[in-house]
XYZ file of C-alpha atoms in Angstrom:
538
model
C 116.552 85.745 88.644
C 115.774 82.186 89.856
C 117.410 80.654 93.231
C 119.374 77.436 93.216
C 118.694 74.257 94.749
C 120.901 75.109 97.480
C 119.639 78.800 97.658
C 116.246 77.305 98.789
C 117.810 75.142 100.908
C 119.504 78.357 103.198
C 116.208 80.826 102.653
C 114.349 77.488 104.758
C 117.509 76.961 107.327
C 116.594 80.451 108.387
C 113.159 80.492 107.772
C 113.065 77.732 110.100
C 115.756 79.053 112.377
C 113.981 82.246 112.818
C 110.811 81.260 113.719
C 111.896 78.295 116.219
C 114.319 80.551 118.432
C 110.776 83.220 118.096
C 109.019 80.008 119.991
C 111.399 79.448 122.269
C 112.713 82.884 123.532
C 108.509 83.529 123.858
C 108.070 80.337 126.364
C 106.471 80.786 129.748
C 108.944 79.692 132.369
C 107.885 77.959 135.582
C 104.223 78.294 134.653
C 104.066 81.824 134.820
C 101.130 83.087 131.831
C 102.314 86.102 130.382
C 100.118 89.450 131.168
C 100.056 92.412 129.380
C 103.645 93.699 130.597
C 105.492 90.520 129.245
C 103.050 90.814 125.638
C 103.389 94.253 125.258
C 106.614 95.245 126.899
C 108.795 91.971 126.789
C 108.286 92.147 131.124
C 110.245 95.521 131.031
C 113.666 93.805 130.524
C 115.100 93.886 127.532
C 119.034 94.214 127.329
C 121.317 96.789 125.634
C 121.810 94.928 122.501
C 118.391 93.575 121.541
C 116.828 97.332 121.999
C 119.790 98.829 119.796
C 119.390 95.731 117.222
C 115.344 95.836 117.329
C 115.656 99.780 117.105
C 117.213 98.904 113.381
C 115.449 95.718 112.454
C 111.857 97.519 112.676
C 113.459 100.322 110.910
C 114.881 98.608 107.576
C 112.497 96.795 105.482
C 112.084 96.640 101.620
C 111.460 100.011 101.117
C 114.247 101.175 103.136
C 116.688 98.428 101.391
C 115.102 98.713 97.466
C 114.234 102.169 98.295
C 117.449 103.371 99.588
C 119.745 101.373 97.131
C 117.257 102.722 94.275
C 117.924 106.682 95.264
C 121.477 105.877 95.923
C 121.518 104.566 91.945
C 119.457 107.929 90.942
C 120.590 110.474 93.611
C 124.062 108.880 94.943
C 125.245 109.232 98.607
C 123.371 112.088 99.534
C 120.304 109.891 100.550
C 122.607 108.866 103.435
C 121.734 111.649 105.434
C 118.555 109.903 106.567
C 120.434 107.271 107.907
C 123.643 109.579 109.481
C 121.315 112.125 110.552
C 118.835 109.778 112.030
C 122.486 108.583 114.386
C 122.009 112.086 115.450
C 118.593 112.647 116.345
C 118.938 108.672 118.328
C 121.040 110.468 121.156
C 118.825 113.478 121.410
C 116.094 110.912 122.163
C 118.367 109.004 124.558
C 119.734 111.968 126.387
C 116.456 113.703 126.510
C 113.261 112.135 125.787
C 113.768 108.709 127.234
C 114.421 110.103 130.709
C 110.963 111.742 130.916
C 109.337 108.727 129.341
C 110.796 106.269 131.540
C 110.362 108.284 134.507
C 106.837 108.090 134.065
C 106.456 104.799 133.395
C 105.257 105.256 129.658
C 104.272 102.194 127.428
C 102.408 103.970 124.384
C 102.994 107.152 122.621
C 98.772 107.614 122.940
C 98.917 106.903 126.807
C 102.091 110.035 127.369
C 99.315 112.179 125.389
C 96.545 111.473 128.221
C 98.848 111.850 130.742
C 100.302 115.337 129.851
C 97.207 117.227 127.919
C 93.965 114.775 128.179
C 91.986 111.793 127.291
C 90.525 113.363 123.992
C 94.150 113.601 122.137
C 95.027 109.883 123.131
C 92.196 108.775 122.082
C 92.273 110.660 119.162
C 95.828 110.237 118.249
C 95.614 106.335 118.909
C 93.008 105.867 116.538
C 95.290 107.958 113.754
C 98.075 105.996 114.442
C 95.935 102.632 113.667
C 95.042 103.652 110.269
C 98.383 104.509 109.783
C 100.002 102.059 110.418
C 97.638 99.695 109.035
C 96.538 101.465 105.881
C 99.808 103.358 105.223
C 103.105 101.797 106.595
C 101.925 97.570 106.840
C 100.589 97.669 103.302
C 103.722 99.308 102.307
C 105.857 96.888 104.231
C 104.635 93.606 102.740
C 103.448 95.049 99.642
C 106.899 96.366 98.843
C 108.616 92.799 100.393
C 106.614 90.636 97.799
C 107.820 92.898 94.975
C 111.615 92.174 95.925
C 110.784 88.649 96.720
C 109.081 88.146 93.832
C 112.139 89.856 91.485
C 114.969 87.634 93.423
C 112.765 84.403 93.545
C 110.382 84.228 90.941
C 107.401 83.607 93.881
C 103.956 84.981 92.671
C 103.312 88.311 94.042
C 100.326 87.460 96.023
C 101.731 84.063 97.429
C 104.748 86.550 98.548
C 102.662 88.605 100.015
C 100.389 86.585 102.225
C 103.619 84.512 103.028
C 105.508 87.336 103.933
C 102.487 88.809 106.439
C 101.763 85.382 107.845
C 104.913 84.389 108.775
C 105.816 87.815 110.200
C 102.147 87.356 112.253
C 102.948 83.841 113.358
C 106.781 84.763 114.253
C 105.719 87.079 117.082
C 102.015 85.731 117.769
C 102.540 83.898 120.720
C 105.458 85.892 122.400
C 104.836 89.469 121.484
C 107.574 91.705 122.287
C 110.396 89.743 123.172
C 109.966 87.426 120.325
C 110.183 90.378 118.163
C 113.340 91.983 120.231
C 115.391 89.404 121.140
C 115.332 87.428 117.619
C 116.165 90.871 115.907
C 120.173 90.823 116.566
C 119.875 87.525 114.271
C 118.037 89.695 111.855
C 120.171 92.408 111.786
C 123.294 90.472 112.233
C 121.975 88.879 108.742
C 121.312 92.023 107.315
C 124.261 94.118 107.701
C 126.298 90.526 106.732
C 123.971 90.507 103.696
C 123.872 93.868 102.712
C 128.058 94.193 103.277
C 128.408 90.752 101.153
C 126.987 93.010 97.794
C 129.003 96.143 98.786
C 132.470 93.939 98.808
C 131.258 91.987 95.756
C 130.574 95.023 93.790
C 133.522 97.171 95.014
C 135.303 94.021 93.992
C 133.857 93.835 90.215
C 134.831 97.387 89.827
C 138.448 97.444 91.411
C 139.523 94.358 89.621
C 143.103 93.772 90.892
C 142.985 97.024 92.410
C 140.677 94.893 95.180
C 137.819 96.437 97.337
C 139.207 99.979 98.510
C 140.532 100.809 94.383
C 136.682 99.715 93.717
C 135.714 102.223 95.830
C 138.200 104.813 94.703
C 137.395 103.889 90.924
C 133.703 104.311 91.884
C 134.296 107.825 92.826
C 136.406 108.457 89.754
C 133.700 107.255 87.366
C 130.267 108.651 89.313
C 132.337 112.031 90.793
C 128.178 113.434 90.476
C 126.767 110.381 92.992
C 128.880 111.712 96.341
C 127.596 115.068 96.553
C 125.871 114.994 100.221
C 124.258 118.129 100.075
C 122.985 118.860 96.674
C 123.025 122.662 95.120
C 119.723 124.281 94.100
C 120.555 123.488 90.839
C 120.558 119.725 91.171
C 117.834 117.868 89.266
C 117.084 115.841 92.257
C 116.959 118.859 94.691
C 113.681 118.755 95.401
C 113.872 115.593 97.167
C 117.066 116.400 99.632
C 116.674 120.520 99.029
C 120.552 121.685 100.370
C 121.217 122.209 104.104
C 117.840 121.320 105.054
C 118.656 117.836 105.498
C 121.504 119.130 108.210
C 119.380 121.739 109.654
C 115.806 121.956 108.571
C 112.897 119.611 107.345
C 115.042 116.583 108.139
C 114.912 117.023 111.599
C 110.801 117.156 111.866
C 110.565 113.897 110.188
C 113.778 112.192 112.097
C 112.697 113.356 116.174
C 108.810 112.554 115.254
C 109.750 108.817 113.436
C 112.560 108.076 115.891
C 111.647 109.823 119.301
C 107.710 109.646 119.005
C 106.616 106.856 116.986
C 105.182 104.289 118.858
C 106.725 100.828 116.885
C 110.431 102.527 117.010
C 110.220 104.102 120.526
C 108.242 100.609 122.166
C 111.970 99.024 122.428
C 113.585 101.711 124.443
C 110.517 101.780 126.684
C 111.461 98.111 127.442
C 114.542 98.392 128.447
C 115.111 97.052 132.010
C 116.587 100.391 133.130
C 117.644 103.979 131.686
C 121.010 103.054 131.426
C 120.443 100.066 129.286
C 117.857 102.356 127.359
C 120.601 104.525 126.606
C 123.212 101.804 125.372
C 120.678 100.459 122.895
C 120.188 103.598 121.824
C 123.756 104.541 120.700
C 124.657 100.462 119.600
C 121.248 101.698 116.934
C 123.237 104.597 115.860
C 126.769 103.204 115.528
C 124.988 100.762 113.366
C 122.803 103.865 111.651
C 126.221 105.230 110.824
C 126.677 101.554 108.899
C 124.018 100.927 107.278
C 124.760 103.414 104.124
C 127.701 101.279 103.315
C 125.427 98.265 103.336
C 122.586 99.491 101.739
C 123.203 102.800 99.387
C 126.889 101.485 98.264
C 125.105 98.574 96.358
C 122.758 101.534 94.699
C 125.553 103.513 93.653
C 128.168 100.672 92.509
C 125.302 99.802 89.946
C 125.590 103.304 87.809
C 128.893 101.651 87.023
C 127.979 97.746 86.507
C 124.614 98.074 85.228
C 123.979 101.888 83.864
C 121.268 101.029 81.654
C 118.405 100.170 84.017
C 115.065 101.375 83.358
C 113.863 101.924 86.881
C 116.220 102.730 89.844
C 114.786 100.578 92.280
C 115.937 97.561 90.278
C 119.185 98.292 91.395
C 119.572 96.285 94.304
C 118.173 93.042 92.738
C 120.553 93.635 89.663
C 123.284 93.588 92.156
C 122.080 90.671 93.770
C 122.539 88.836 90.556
C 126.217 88.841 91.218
C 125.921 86.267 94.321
C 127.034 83.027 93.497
C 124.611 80.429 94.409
C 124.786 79.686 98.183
C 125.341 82.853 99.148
C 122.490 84.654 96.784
C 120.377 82.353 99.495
C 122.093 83.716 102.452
C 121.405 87.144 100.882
C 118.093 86.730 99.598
C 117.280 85.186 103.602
C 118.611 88.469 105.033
C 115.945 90.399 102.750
C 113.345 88.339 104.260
C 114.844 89.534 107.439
C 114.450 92.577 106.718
C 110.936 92.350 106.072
C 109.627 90.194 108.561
C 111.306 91.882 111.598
C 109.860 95.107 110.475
C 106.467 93.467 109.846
C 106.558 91.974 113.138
C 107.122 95.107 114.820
C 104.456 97.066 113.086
C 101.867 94.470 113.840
C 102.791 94.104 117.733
C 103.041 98.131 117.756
C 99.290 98.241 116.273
C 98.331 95.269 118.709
C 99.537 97.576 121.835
C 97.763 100.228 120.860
C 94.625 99.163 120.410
C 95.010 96.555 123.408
C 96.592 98.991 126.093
C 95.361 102.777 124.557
C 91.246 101.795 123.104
C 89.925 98.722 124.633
C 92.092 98.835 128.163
C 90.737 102.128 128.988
C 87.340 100.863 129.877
C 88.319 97.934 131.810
C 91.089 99.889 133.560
C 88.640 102.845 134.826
C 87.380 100.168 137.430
C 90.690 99.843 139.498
C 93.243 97.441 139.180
C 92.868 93.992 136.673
C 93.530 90.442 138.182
C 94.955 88.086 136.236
C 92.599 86.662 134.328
C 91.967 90.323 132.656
C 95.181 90.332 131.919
C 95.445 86.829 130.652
C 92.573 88.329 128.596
C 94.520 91.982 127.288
C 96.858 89.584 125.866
C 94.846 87.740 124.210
C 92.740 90.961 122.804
C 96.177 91.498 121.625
C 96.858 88.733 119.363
C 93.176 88.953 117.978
C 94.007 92.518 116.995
C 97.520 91.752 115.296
C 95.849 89.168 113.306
C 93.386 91.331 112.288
C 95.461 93.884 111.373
C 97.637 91.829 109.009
C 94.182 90.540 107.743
C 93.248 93.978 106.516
C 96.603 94.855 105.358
C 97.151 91.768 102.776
C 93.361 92.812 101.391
C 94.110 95.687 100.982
C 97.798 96.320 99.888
C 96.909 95.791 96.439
C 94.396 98.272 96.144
C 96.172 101.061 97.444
C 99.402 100.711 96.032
C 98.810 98.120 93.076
C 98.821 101.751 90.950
C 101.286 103.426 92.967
C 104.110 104.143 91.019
C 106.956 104.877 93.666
C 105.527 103.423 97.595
C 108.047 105.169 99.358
C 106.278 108.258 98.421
C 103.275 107.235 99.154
C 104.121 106.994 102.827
C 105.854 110.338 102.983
C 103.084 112.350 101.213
C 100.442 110.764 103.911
C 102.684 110.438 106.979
C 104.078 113.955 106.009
C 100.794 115.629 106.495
C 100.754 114.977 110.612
C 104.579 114.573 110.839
C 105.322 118.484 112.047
C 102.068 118.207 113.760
C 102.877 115.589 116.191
C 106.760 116.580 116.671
C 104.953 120.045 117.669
C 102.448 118.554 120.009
C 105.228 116.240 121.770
C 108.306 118.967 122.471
C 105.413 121.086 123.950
C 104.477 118.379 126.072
C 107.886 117.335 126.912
C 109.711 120.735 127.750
C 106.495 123.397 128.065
C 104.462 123.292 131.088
C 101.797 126.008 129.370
C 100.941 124.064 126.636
C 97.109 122.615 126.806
C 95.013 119.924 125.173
C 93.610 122.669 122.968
C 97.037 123.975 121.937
C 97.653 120.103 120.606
C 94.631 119.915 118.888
C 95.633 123.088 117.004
C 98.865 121.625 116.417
C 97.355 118.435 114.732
C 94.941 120.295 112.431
C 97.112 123.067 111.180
C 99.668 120.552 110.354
C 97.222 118.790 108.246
C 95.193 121.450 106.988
C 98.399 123.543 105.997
C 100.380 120.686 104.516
C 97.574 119.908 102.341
C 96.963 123.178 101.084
C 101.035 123.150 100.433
C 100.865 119.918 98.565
C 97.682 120.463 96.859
C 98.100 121.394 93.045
C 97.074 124.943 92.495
C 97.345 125.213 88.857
C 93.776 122.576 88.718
C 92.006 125.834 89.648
C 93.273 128.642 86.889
C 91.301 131.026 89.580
C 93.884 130.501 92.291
C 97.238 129.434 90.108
C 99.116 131.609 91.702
C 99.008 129.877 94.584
C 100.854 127.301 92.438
C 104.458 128.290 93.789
C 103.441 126.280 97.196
C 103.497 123.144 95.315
C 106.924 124.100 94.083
C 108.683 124.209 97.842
C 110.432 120.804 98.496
C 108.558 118.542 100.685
C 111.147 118.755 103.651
C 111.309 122.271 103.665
C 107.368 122.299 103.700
C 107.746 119.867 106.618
C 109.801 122.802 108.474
C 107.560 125.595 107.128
C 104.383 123.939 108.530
C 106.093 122.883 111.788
C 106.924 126.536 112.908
C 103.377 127.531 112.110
C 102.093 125.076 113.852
C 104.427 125.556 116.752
C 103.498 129.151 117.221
C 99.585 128.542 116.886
C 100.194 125.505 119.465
C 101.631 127.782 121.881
C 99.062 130.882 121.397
C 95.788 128.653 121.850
C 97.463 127.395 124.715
C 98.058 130.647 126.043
C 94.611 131.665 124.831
C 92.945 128.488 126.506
C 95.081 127.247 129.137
C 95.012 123.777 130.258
C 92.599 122.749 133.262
C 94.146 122.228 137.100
C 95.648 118.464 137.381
C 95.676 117.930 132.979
C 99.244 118.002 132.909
C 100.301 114.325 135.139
C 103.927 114.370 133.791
C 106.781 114.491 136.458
C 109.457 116.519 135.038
C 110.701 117.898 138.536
C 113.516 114.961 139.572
C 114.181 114.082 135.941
C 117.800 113.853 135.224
C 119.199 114.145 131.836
C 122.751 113.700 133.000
C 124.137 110.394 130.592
C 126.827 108.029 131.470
C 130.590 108.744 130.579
C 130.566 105.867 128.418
C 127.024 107.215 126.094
C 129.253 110.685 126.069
C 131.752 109.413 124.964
C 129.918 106.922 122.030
C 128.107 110.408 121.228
C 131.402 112.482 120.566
C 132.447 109.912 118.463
C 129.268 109.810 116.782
C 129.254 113.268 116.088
C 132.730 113.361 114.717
C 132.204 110.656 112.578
C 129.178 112.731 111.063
C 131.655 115.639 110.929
C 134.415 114.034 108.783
C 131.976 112.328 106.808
C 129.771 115.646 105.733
C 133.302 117.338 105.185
C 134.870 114.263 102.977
C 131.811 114.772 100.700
C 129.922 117.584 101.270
């Protein structure tokens, strides 16, 4: 696939676009310097919409768009349940997380940590979630972005790839935050119009005169197998969505930790200029999570029908693409790039916080209050460490994931090894006054130590085969089988070794969890939305 003249032409419109409205929402007004609030935190007051947008535009990237449309080709609509459920677990963490958070004026996941067991687990924890993020999910990001771009546009894979993490540093350098947040409704707006463009186009192809809706129903007809949402024991793809545990079991470890706990996803909400607003960004993100199958998994699943011969799933999406007239194959191609540099962006001002506000702030903040020109300086510390990070990440995407045959799974098999860990150590925190610093610790190494003896392949070591039938048990139901030990161990150390007088610096007393009649009411509807949907195609 090559772009057109006038496909160019668009993918630059936005390029430019994007990164001049960046600029100018990012501009200091009335000679006010930005400090560490405004960097970090986008000065506390970001609105409704660009928290509920942002909450989806650091979300979907390439793997989530490729990814997703790739599964939906090999599994059908059954990988939809990570986006439905994920509108789900979104008003949990409005309704009850965000409160406590916000109450106590959290900015970082690491900094909540100190506050409710101890300085060892933020410290700890913040250095983990660097190399994570880093290592694991920017590589992933922008490796994964210049294989699209480079199937749509014909770009060199390493030009896309150092273009791609450039741009996304340079896009948010200077403004942080609220360059990232309050450009993202553009993004998304894109993506969704994008992603929707290739769901009516294909519909269309298939339908013929029969228009979008007989696509759909013709789509059905021919791939009855592809809109099974929750797949039997028997199902050669089981082991990847195993039954009802993506409705009641492994899927909700992975969904409360990414959405409710994870530091570039939850940063948004813990701008918002009030709870209230919190709370309407966070149900606008999952009206739209409730979308975003339609936009992104349709396209997957229309090409079993227009193109069943592919060789790999994830070429699905871009064999779709191939449908766009010229023009529009632009307009599409830009809201890929959207996709990819919003979620870049967010990752690397996520890692910049972290290592700004939760490792190098600690020392200077143990001396009292900063002036001005220390925070003119943590802001600046900032932007050295984003560039850095992007730095490493573009080195070193290639070697870890040049061999990797499917990315996606690279993330889950390293994320997965903390995930049940770190949903464990935060619920505790959150909603059980016994549990210690100790108790977390335990949490964190049991989920790793387990998981890897779970994952580890048993059948290399004819002395202990038999272990062999733990490397059989689906990954999410390993997720839930590791979080309940964990959970219990947590809680018995804790008991065992109690925290210290004063650890625990999280007001939970005059924390109210009662919500607004209008985020009830967006959650009923949410949740019978979910309903009809499971029992259309379950």
């Amino acid at each position: 696939m090559r772009l057109s003249t006038i496909d160019l032409i668009v993918v630059i419109i936005y390029a430019i676009g994007i990164f001049g409205l960046a600029q100018w929402v990012s501009r200091d007004k009335g000679g006010h310097e930005k400090d560490s609030s405004d960097y970090f935190l986008a000065s506390k007051s970001l609105p409704w919409w660009a928290i509920g947008a942002s909450l989806i535009a650091a979300n979907i990237s390439a793997e989530q768009i490729v990814g997703m449309a790739g599964s939906g080709y090999a599994i059908g609509l059954a990988i939809a349940s990570y986006e439905w459920m994920a509108a789900l677990t979104l008003l949990i963490v409005g309704k009850f997380f965000l409160p406590i958070f916000l109450r106590n004026e959290i900015y970082t996941m690491p900094q909540f940590l100190e506050q409710r067991y101890g300085p060892s687990i933020r410290t700890l924890m913040a250095v983990f979630w660097l190399a994570l993020y880093v290592f694991v999910n920017l590589t992933s990001i922008i490796w994964l972005g210049s294989i699209a771009v480079t199937q749509v546009a014909g770009v060199d894979q390493t030009v896309a790839l150092v273009g791609l993490g450039l741009f996304a540093l340079l896009y948010q350098l200077k403004g942080g935050l609220k360059a990232v947040a309050l450009t993202d409704i553009v993004q998304v707006t894109l993506l969704v119009f994008g992603g929707l463009t290739i769901s009516y186009l294909t519909l269309s192809q298939i339908g013929g005169e029969a228009g979008v809706l007989g696509g759909f129903h013709e789509l059905t007809r021919r791939a009855p197998e592809k809109f099974d949402m929750i797949l039997s024991a028997d199902n050669p793809n089981y082991d990847k969505l195993p039954g009802l545990s993506v409705l009641i079991g492994g899927m909700w470890i992975a969904n409360l930790s990414y959405w409710g706990f994870n530091q570039y996803i939850i940063q948004r909400a813990l701008a918002a200029k009030s709870l209230p607003e919190a709370q309407k960004g966070i149900v606008f993100a999952a009206f739209l999570k409730l979308l975003m199958p339609l936009v992104i998994v349709v396209p997957g699943i229309a090409a079993v029908v227009l193109a069943p011969d592919l060789t790999k799933a994830d070429e699905a999406y871009p064999t779709m693409m191939r449908l766009l007239p010229s023009g529009l194959l632009g307009l599409v191609f830009a809201a890929l790039i959207a996709a990819i540099i919003a979620s870049t962006a967010s990752k690397i001002n996520s890692i910049a916080t972290i290592f700004t506000l939760d490792l190098y702030a600690k020392r200077t903040s143990e001396s009292g209050a900063m002036d001005k020109a220390q925070e003119r300086k943590l802001v600046r510390i900032g932007r050295i460490a984003a560039s850095v990070a992007i730095l490493i990440a573009i080195v070193t995407a290639r070697p870890l994931l040049g061999k990797e045959d499917e990315a996606f799974q690279y993330i889950q098999n390293f994320s997965g090894f903390f995930t049940p860990g770190i949903t464990v150590i935060f619920l505790l925190g959150l909603f059980w006054k016994k549990a210690s610093e100790a108790g977390a610790m335990t949490a964190a190494l049991a989920s790793f130590f387990l998981s890897l003896f779970m994952w580890f392949d048993w059948t290399k070591i004819p002395s202990f085969s038999g272990l062999a039938v733990m490397n059989a048990i689906p990954f999410m139901d390993r997720m839930m089988i590791v979080f309940f030990v964990a959970l219990v161990l947590a809680m018995l150390v804790s008991l065992v070794r109690p925290a210290t007088a004063g650890a625990d610096r999280i007001n939970t007393r005059d924390v109210s969890y009662a919500t607004s009649t209008g985020f009830n009411v967006a959650g009923v509807g949410v949740i019978l939305i979910l309903i009809a949907l499971y029992a259309t195609w379950w």
